[in-house]
Coordinates of C-alpha atoms and ligand atoms in Angstrom, one line a residue:
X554 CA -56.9 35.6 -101.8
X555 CA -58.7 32.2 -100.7
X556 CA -59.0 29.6 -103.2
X557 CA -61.5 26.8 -102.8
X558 CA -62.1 23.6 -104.9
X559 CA -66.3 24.6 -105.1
X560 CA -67.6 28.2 -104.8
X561 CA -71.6 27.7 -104.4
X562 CA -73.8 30.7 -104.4
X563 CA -76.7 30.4 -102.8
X564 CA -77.4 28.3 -99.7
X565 CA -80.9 27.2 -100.3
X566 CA -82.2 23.2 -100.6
X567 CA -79.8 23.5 -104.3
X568 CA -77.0 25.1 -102.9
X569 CA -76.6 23.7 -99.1
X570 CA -77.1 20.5 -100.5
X571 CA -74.0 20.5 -103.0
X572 CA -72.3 22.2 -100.7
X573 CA -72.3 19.5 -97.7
X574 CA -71.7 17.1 -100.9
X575 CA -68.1 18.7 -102.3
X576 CA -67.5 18.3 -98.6
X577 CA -68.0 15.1 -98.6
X578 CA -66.4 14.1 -101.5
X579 CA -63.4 15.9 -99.9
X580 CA -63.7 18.9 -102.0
X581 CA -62.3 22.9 -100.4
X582 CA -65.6 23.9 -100.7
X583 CA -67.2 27.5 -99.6
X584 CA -71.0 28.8 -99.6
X585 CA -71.7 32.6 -100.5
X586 CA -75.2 33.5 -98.8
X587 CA -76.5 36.8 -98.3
X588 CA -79.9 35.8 -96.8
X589 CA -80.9 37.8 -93.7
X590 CA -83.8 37.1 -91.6
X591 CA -86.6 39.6 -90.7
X592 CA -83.8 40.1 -87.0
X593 CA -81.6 40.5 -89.8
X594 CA -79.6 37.9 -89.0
X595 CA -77.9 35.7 -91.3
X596 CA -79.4 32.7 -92.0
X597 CA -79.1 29.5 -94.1
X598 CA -81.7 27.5 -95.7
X599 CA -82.8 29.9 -99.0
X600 CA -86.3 30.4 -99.9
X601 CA -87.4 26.7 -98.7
X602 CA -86.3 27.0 -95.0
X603 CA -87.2 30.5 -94.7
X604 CA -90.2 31.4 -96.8
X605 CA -91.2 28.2 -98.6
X606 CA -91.4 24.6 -97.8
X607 CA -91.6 24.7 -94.0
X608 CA -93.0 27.3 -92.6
X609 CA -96.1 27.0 -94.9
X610 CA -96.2 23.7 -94.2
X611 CA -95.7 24.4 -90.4
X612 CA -98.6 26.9 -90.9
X613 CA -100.7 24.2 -93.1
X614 CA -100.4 21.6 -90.4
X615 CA -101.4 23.6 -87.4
X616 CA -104.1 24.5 -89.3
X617 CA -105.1 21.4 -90.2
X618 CA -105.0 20.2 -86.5
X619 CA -107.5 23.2 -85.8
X620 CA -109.8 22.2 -88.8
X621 CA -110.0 18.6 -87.9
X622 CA -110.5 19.6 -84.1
X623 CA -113.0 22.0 -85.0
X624 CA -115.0 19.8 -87.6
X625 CA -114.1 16.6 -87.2
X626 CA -112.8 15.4 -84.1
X627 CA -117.0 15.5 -83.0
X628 CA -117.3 12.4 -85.3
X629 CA -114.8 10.1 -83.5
X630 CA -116.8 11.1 -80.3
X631 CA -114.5 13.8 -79.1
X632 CA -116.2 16.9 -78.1
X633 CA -113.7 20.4 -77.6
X634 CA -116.4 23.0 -77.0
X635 CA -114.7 27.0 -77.2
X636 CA -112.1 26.2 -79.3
X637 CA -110.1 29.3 -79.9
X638 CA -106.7 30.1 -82.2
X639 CA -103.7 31.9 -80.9
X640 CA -102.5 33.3 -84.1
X641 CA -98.9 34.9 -82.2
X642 CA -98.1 31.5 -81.2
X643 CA -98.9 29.5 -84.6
X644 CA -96.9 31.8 -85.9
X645 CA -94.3 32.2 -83.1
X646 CA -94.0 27.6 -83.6
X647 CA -93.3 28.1 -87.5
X648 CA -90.4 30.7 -86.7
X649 CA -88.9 28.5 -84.3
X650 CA -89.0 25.1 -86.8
X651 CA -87.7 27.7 -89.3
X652 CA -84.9 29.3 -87.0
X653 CA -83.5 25.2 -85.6
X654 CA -83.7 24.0 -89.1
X655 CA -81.5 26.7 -90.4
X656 CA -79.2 26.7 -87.6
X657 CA -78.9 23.4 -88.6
X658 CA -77.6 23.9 -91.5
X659 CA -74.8 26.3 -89.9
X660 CA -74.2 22.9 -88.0
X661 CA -73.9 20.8 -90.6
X662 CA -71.7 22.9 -92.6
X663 CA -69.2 23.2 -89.6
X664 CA -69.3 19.3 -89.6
X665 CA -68.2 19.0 -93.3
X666 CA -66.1 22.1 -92.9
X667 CA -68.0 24.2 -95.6
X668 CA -66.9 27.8 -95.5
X669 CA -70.1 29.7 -94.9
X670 CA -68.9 33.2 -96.5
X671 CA -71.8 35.3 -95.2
X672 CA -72.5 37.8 -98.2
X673 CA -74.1 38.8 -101.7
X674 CA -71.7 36.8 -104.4
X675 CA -70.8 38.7 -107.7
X676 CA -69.4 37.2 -110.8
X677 CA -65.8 38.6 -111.8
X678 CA -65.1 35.6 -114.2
X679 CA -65.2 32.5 -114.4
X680 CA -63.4 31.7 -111.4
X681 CA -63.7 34.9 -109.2
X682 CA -66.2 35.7 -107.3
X683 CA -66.7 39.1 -105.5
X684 CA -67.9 38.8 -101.6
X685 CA -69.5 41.4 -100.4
X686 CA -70.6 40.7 -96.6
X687 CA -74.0 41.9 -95.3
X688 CA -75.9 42.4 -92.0
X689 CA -74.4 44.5 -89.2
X690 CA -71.1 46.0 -89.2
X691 CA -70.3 44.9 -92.7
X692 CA -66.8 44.3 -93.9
X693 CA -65.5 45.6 -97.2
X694 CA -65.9 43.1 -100.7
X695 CA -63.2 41.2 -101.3
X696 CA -62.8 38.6 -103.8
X697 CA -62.6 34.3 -103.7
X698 CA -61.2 32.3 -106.3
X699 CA -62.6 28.5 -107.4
X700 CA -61.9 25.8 -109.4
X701 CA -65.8 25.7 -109.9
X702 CA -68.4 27.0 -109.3
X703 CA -72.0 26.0 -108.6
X704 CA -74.8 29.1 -109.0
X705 CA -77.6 28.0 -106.7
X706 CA -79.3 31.4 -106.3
X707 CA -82.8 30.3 -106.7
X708 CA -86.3 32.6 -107.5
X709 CA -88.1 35.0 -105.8
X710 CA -91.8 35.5 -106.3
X711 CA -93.2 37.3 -109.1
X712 CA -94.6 41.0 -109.1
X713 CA -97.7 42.0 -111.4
X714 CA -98.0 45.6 -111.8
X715 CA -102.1 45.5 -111.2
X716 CA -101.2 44.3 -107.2
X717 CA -97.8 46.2 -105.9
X718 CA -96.6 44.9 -102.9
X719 CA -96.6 47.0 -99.9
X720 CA -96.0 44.4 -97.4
X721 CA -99.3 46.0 -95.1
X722 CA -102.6 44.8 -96.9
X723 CA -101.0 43.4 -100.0
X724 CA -98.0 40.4 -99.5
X725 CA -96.4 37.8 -101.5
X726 CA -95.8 34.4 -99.9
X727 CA -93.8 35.4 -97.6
X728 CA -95.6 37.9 -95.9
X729 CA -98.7 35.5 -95.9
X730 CA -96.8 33.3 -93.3
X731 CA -96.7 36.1 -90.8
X732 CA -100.0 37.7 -90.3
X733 CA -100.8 38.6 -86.7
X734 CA -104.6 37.6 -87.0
X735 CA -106.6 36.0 -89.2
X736 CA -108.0 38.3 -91.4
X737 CA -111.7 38.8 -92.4
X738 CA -111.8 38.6 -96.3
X739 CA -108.7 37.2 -97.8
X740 CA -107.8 37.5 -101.5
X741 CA -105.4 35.4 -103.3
X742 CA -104.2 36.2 -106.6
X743 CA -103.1 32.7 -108.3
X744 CA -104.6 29.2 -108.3
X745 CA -101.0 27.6 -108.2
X746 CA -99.5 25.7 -105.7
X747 CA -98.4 28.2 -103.7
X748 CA -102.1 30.1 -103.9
X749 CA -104.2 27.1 -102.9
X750 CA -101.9 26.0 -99.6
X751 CA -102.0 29.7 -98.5
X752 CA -105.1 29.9 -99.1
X753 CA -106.2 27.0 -97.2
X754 CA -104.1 27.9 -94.2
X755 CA -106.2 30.5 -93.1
X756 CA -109.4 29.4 -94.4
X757 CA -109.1 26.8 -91.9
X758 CA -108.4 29.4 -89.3
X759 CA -111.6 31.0 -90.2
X760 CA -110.8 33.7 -93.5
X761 CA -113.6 33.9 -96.0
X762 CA -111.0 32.8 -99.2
X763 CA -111.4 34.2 -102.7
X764 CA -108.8 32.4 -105.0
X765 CA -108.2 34.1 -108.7
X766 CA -107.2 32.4 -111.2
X767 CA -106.9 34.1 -114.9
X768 CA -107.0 30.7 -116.7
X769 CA -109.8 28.9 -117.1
X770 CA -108.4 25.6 -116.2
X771 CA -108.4 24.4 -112.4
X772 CA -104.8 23.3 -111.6
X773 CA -103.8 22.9 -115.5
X774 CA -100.9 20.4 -115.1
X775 CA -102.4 18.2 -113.2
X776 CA -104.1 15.1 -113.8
X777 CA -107.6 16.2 -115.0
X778 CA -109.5 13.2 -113.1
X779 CA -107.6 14.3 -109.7
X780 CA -107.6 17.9 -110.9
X781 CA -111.4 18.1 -111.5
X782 CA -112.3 16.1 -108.0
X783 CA -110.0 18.8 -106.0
X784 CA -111.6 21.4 -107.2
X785 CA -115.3 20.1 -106.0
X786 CA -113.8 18.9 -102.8
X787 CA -111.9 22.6 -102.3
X788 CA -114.8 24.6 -103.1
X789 CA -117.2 22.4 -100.2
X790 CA -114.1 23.6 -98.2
X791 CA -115.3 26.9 -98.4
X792 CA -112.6 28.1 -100.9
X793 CA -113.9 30.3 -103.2
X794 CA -112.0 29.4 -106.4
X795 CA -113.0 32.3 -109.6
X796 CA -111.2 30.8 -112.9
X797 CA -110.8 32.7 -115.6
X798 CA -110.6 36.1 -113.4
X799 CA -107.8 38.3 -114.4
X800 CA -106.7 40.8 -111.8
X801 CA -106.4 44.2 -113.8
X802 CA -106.1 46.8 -110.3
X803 CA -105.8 46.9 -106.8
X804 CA -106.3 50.3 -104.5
X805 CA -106.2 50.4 -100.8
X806 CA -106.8 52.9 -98.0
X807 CA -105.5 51.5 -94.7
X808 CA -108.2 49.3 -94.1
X809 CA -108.8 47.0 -96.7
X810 CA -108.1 46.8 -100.6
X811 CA -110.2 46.9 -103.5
X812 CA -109.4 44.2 -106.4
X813 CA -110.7 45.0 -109.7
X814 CA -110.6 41.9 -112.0
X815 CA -112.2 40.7 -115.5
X816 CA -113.7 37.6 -116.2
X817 CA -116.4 36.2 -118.9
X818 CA -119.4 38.6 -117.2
X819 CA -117.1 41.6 -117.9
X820 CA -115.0 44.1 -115.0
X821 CA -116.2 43.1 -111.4
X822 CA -114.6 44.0 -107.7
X823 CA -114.2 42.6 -104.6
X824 CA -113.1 44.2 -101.3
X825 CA -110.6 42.1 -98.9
X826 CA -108.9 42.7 -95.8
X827 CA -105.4 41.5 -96.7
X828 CA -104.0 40.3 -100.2
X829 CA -101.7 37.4 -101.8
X830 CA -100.1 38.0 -104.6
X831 CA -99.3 34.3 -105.7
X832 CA -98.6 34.6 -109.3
X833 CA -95.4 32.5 -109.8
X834 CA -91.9 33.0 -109.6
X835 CA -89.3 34.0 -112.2
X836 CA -85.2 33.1 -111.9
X837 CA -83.0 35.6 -109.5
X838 CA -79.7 36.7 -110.8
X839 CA -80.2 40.0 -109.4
X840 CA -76.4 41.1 -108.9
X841 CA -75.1 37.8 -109.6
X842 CA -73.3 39.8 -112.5
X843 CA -74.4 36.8 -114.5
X844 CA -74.2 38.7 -118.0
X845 CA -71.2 40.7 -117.6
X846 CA -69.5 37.2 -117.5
X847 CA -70.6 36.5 -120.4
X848 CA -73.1 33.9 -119.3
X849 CA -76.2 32.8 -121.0
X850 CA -79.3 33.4 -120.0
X851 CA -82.9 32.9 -121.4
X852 CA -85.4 35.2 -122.5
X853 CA -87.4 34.5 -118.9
X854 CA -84.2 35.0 -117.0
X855 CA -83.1 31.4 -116.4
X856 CA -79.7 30.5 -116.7
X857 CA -79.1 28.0 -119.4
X858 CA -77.4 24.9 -118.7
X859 CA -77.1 21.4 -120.8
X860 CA -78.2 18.0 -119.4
X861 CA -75.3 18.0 -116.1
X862 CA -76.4 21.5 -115.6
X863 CA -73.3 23.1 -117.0
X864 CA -73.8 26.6 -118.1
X865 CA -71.6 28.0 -121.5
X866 CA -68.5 28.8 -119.6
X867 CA -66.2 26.1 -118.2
X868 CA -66.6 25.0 -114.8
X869 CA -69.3 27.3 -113.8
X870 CA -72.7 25.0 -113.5
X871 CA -76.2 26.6 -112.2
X872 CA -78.8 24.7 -110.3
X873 CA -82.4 24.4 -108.6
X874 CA -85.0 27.6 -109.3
X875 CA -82.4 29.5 -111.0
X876 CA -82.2 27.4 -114.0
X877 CA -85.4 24.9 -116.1
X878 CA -87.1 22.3 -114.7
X879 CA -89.3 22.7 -111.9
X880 CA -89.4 25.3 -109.0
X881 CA -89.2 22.3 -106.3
X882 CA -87.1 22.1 -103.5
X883 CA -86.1 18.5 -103.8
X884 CA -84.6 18.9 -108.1
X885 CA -82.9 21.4 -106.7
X886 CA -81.3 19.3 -103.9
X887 CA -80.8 16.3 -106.5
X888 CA -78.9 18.3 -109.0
X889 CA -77.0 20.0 -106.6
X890 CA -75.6 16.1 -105.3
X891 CA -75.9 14.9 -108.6
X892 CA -73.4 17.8 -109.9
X893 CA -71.4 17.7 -106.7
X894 CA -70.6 13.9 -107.5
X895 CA -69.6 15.2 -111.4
X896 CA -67.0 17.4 -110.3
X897 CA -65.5 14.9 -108.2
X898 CA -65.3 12.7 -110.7
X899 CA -68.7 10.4 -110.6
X900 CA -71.1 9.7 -112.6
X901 CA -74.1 12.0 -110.7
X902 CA -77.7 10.7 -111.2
X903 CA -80.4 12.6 -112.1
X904 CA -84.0 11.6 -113.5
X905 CA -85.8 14.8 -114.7
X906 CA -88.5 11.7 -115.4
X907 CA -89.4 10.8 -112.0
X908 CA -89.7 14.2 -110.4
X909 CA -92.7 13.9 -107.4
X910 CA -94.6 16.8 -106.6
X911 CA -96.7 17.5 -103.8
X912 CA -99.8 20.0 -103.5
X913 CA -100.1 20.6 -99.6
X914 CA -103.6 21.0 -99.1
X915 CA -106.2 18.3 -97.3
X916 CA -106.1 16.0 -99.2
X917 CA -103.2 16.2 -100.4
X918 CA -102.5 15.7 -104.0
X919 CA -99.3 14.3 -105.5
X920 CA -98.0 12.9 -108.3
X921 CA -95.6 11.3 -110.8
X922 CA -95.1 11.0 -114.5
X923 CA -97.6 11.7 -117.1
X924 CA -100.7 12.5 -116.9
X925 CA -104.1 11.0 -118.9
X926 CA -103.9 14.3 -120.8
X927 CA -100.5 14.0 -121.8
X928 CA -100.8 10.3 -123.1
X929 CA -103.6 11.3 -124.3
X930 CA -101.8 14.2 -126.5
X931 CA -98.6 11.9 -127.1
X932 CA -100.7 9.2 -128.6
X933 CA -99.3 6.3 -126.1
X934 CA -101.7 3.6 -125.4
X935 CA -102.3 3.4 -122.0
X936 CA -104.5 1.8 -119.5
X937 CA -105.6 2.5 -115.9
X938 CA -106.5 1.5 -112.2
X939 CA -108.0 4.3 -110.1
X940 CA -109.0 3.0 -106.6
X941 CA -110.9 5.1 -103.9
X942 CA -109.8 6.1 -100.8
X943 CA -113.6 5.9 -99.6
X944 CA -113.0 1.7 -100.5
X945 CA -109.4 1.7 -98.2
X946 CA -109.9 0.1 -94.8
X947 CA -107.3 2.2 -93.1
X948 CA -108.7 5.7 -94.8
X949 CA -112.4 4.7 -93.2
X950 CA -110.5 4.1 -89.7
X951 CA -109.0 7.3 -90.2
X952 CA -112.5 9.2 -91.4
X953 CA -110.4 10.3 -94.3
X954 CA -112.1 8.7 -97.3
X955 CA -112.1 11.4 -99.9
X956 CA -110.0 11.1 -103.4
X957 CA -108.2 8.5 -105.2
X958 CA -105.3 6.6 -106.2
X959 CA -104.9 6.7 -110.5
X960 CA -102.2 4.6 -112.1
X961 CA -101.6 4.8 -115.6
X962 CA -99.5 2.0 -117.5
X963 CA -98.3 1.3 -120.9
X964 CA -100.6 -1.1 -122.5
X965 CA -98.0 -3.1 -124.0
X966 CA -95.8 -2.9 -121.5
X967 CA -97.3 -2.5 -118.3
X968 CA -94.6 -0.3 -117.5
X969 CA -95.9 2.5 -115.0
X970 CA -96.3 5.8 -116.8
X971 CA -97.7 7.8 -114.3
X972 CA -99.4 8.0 -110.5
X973 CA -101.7 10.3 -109.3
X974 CA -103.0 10.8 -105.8
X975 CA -105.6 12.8 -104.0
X976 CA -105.9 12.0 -100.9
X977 CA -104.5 11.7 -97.1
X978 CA -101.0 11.6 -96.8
X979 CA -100.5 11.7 -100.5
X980 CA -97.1 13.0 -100.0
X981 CA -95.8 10.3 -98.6
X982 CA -97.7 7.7 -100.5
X983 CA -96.0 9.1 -103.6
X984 CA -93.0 7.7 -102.8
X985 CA -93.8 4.2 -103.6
X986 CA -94.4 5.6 -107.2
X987 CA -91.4 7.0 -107.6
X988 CA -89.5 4.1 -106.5
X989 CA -91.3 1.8 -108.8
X990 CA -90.9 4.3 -111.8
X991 CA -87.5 4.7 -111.2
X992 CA -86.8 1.0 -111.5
X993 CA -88.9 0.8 -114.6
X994 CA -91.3 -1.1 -112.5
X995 CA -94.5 -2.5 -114.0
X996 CA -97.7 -1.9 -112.5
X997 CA -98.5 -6.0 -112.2
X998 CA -94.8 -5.5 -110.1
X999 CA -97.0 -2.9 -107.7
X1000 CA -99.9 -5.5 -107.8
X1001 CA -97.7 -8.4 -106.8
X1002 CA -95.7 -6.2 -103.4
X1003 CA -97.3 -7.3 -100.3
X1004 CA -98.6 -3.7 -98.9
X1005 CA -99.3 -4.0 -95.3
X1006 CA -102.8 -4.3 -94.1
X1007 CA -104.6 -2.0 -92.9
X1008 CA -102.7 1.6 -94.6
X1009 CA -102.8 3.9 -96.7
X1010 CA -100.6 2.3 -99.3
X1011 CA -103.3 -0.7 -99.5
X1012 CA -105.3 2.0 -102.3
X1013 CA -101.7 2.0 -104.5
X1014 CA -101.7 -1.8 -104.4
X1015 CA -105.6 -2.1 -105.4
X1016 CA -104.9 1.0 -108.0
X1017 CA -102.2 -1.1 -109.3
X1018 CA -104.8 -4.7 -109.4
X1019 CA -107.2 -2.1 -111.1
X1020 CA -104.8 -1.5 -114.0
X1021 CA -105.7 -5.4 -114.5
X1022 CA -109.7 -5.2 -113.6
X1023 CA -108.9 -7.1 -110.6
X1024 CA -108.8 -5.1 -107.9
X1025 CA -110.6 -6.5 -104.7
X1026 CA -112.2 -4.3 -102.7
X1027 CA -114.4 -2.0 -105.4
Ligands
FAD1113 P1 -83.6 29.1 -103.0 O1 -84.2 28.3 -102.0 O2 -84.4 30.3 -103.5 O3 -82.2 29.7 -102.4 C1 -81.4 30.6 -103.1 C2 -80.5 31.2 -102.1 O4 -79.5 32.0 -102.8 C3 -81.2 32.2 -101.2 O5 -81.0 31.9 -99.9 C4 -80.6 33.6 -101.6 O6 -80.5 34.5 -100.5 C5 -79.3 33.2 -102.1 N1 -78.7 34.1 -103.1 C6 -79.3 34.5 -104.2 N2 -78.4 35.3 -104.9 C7 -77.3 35.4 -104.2 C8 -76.0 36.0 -104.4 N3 -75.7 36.7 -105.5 N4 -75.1 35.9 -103.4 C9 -75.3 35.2 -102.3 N5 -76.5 34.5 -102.1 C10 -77.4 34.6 -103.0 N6 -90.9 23.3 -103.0 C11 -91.0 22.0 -102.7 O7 -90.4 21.1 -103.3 N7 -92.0 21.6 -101.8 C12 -92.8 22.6 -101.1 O8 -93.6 22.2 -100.3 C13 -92.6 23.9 -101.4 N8 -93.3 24.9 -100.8 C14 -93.1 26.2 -101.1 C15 -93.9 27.1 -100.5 C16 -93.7 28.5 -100.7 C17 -94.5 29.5 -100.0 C18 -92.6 28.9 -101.6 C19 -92.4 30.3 -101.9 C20 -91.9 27.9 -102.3 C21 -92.1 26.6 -102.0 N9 -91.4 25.6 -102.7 C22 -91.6 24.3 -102.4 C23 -90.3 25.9 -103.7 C24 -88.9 25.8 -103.1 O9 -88.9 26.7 -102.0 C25 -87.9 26.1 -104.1 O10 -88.1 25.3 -105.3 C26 -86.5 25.9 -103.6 O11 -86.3 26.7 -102.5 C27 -85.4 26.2 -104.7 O12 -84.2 26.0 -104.1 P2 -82.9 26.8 -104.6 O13 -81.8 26.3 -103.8 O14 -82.8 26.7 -106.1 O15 -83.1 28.3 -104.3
AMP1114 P1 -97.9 29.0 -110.1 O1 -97.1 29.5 -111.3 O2 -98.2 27.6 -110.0 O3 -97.3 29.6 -108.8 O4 -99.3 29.7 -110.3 C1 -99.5 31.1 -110.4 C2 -100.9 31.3 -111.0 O5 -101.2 32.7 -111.0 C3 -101.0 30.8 -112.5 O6 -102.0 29.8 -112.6 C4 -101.4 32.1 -113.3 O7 -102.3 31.8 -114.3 C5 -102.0 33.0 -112.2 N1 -102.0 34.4 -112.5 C6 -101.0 35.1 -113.0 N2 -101.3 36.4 -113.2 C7 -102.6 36.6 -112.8 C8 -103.5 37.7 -112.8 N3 -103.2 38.9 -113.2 N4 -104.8 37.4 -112.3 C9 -105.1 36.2 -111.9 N5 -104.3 35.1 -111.9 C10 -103.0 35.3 -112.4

């Protein structure tokens, strides 16, 4: 029977990620995946690689470059008259990012010699795991023992009885990154994250987009300022956002499907070509043979752990999707090196504070920390320094003037409590926020960084002035 140091389960951005790290810290370390691709190959990477993270953002950025060509290239005096999509190739592009990336990761485990044990990983106890290999020509189960193990087996995308799945007119996420054309009338079930950057991928290509949303709220944990000035700026888009619709039926012949929903006028119905269900995603532990183990799980299915993401039994320690905290791709990564580092011994580092997160539409919107509402709620004195994008240099150069940069300090303190963008490249802007919070910067430290002239970044520096009532340029 082999015996490793690490056992992880589950190769996505949690699990690949602690992996490489046991490695590194010169830990025996294998990875169970079962994930097959649709060649039924096996592949590496999890939900983010495959399904999540890149290809939609693959998918978001060619159609970006096809919106800006198609609307606003004409203002920078660059006419492209019968511009036309090839949908087969957009879509062939994102499969070949997604296939390179995860062969990647099949390279970089060979580097660090991780074991890639290529199979669906069942519990035994708490230091056997049951192996049984998938795809062609499968092997018999047979069983691995660890030292520890690390239960990365992240979430997979919520079901609502009132839209089944069938994979033809009605998909999940992952079918909405592989239409073959762009359909006519697209429905989206879910104002979340994952809702509004589908949804904007092929409303740029040209689908008429009808988002519902059963809350009333637009985008409820977001900063409302930011939250409220999305909403106008996506609905000019052309997305057609209907809060407070609850989806109660779907039907469909072959053609199209009929979505019956209620909102404040009563029942009303709406016929679409092809339908996303984007309605959250809950914990997976299917067959992980989490309970007969004995371990604890929630009453939503996530696997409890403390604050170094150690579940109830000894040694066994669950990560990313699979357990609280937010469904993002990057916590997962940071707990998996953070617990990686604990098991070897280290102190692992992990700020649940200072998580960034990123909404991938145009403009993007990103942020950090609180919100006004919540400091609002908690009673904190605050202040603030917003700073349009429509007064930054560099964002007029670029034609990209729409949204803002908000920062919210402590008023006795200065200390920065939270930033929020909307705007271009707000994913990357971000990161200057992080950083700061993370060192317990203040927002007069932001306002005294020399920010080079002209970028993007320029707005966080004036935001940061603005906190002071001296910013320069409004
Ligand atoms: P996963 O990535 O879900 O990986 C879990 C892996 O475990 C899977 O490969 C699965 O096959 C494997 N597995 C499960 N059970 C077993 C078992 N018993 N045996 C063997 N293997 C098993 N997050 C971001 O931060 N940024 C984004 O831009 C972003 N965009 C997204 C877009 C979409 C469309 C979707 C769906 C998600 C997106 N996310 C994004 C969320 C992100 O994908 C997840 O937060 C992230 O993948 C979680 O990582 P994980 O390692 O916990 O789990
Ligand atoms: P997220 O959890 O961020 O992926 O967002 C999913 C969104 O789907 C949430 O805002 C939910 O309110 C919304 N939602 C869930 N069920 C329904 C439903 N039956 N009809 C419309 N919206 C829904």
């Amino acid at each position: 029977m082999k015996s490793f140091d690490v056992v992880v389960i589950g190769a996505g951005p949690g699990g690949y990620i602690a992996a490489i790290r046991c490695a590194q810290l010169g830990l025996s370390t294998a990875c169970v995946e079962s994930w097959l691709n649709d060649e039924g190959k096996p592949a590496l990477g999890g939900t983010c690689l495959n399904v999540g993270c890149i290809p939609s953002k693959a998918l978001l950025d060619s159609s970006h470059h096809f919106s800006h060509i198609k609307h606003e290239a004409g203002s920078h005096g660059i006419n492209v008259p019968g511009i036309t999509i090839d949908v087969n190739k957009m879509i062939e592009r994102k499969n070949k990012i997604v296939q390179t990336l995860t062969q990647g990761i099949a390279g970089l485990f060979r580097k660090n010699k991780v074991e890639w044990l290529q199979g669906h990983a069942k519990l035994i106890s708490g230091d056997q795991i049951e192996v049984a290999p998938v795809g062609e020509g499968s092997a018999e189960p047979y069983v691995v023992t660890a030292k520890n193990i690390i239960i990365a087996t992240g979430s997979v995308p919520v079901n609502i009885p009132p839209a089944p799945v069938d994979d033809e007119l009605i998909v999940d996420s992952a079918g909405a990154l592989k239409f073959n054309d762009v359909p006519r009338r697209l429905g989206v079930i879910g104002a979340g994250v994952i809702g509004l950057e589908l949804g904007s991928v092929w409303s740029r290509l040209g689908s008429q987009v009808i988002i519902l949303e059963a809350l009333d709220v637009f985008l409820g944990p977001v900063d409302r300022q930011i939250a409220n000035e999305a909403e106008k700026v996506f609905r000019k888009q052309g997305l057609d956002i209907r809060l407070g619709a609850k989806v109660t039926g779907t039907g469909s012949n072959n053609r199209e499907v009929t979505v019956t929903y209620e909102d404040t006028k009563g029942k009303q119905q709406l016929i679409v070509d092809k339908l996303i269900v984007a309605v959250g995603r809950k914990p997976n532990i299917e067959g992980l043979g989490a309970t007969d183990v004995g371990l604890n799980i929630d009453e939503q299915g996530f696997i409890n752990v403390d604050n170094n993401t150690l579940t109830n039994l000894a040694n066994v320690y669950a990560i990313g999707d699979v357990v609280r905290g937010p469904m993002l791709a990057h916590k997962a990564s940071e707990e998996g090196i953070a617990i990686a580092e604990r098991i070897a011994g280290k102190p692992g580092h992990m700020n649940y504070d200072v998580i960034p997160w990123v909404v991938y539409t145009w403009p993007e919107i990103a942020w950090v920390g609180k919100t006004e509402q919540d400091l609002k709620a908690d009673s904190t004195e605050y202040q603030t320094g917003v700073f349009p994008f429509a007064a930054s240099g560099r964002a007029r150069a670029m034609g990209e003037t729409t949204g803002m940069v908000k920062m919210l300090s402590d008023a006795n303190t200065d200390r920065v409590l939270g930033v929020h963008i909307f705007g271009p490249s707000a994913s990357e802007l971000i990161t200057e926020a992080v950083i700061a919070m993370e060192f317990d910067a203040s927002a007069e430290d932001i306002a005294r960084t020399i920010h080079a002239h002209p970028s993007l970044s320029e707005a966080m520096h004036e935001a940061a002035l603005a906190v002071d009532k001296r910013a320069l340029h409004i």
